Coordinates of C-alpha atoms in Angstrom, one line a residue:
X1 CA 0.0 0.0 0.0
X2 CA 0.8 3.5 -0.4
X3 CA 1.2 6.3 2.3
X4 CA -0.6 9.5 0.9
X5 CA -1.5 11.5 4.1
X6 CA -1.7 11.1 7.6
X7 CA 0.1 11.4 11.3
X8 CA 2.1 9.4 12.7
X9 CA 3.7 9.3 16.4
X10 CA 6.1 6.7 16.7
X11 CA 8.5 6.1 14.7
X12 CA 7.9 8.6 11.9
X13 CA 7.0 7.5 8.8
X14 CA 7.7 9.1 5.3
X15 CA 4.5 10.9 4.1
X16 CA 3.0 11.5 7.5
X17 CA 3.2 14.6 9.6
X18 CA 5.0 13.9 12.5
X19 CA 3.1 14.5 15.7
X20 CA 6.3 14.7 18.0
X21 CA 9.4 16.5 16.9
X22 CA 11.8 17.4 19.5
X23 CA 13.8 20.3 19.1
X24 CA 16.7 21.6 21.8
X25 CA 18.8 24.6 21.7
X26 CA 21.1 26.1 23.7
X27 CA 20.4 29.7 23.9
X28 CA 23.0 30.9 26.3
X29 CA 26.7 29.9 27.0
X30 CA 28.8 30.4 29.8
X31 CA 31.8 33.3 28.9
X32 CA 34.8 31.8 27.2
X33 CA 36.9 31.4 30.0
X34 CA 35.5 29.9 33.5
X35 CA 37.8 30.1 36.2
X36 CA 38.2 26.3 38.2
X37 CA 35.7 27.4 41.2
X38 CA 32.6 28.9 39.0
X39 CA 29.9 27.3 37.3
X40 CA 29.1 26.9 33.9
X41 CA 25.5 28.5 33.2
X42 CA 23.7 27.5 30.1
X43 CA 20.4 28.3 29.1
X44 CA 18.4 25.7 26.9
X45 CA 15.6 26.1 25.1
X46 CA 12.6 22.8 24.4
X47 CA 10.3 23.1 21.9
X48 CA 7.9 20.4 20.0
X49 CA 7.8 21.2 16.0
X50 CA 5.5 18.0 15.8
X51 CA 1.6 18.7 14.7
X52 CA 0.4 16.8 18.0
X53 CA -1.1 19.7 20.5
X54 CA 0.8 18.3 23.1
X55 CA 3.4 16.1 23.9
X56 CA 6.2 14.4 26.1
X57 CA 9.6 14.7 26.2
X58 CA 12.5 13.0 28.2
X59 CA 16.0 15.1 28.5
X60 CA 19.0 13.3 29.7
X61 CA 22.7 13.7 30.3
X62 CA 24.9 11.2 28.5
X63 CA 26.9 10.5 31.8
X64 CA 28.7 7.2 30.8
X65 CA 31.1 10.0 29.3
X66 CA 31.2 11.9 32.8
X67 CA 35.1 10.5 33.8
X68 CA 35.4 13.7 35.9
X69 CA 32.6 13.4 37.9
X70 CA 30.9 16.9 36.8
X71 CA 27.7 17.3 38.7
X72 CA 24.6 19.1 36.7
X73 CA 22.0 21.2 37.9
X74 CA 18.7 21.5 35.7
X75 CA 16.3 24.6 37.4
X76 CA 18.2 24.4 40.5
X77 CA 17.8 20.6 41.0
X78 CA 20.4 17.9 40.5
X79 CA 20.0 16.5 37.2
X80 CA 22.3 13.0 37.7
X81 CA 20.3 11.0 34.9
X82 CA 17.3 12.2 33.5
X83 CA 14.1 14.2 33.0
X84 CA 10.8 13.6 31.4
X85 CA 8.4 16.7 31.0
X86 CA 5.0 15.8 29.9
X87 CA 2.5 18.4 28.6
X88 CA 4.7 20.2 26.1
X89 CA 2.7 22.0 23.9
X90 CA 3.2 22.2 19.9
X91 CA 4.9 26.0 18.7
X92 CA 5.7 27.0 22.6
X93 CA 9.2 27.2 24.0
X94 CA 10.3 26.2 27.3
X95 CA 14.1 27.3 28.8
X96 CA 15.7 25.9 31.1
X97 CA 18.9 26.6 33.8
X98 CA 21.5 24.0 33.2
X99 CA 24.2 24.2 35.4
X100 CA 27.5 22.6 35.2
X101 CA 30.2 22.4 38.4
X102 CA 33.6 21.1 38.6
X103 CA 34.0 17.7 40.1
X104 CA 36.8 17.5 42.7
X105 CA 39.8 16.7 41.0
X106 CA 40.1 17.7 37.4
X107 CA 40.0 21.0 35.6
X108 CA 39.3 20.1 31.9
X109 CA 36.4 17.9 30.8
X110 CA 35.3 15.9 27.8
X111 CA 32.1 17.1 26.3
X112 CA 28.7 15.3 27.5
X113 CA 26.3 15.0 25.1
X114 CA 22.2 16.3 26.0
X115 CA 20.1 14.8 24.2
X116 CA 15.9 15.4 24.1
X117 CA 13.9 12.5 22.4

């Protein structure tokens, strides 16, 4: 059979609007330079693209990349593993406070990925 029009949540399917479609920005970056003992402060930005009216979301920290032991914040709280938000509406954005500290020993990191799905 052939696909002419429809939606389709999960997974998304040529010819079909998709009814979830994550979308996550970073909106704000720390300066260039961060001295050992201050935080990095980021500012990230949710959104759902998807035609669906609402929809949920889980954010997470790829942490099996975390050798230094950095601890995140997300809005203040510790954010060690991961986040759903339910409710997300379609065309609205919602930003967030990601905080990154220094763990205790190290003072350069490898990048950890964050990733919305």
């Amino acid at each position: 059979w052939n696909c002419c029009y429809g939606r389709s949540k999960c997974p998304h399917e040529v010819g079909t609007a998709a009814i979830e479609d994550p979308r996550l920005a970073i909106t704000y970056f720390p300066p260039q330079h961060v001295f050992p003992d201050e935080d990095m402060v980021f500012e990230v930005e949710m959104s759902n693209l998807g035609v669906g009216e609402e929809s949920q979301f889980v954010l997470y920290a790829q942490h099996r990349d975390n050798k230094g032991s950095l601890k995140l914040l997300l809005d203040g709280a510790a954010f060690g593993g991961s986040r759903e938000f339910t409710n997300l509406l379609k065309n609205t954005s919602y930003k967030k406070t990601l905080v990154v500290q220094r763990g205790p020993r190290l003072f350069q990191y490898t990048p950890l990925d964050l990733v919305m799905e």
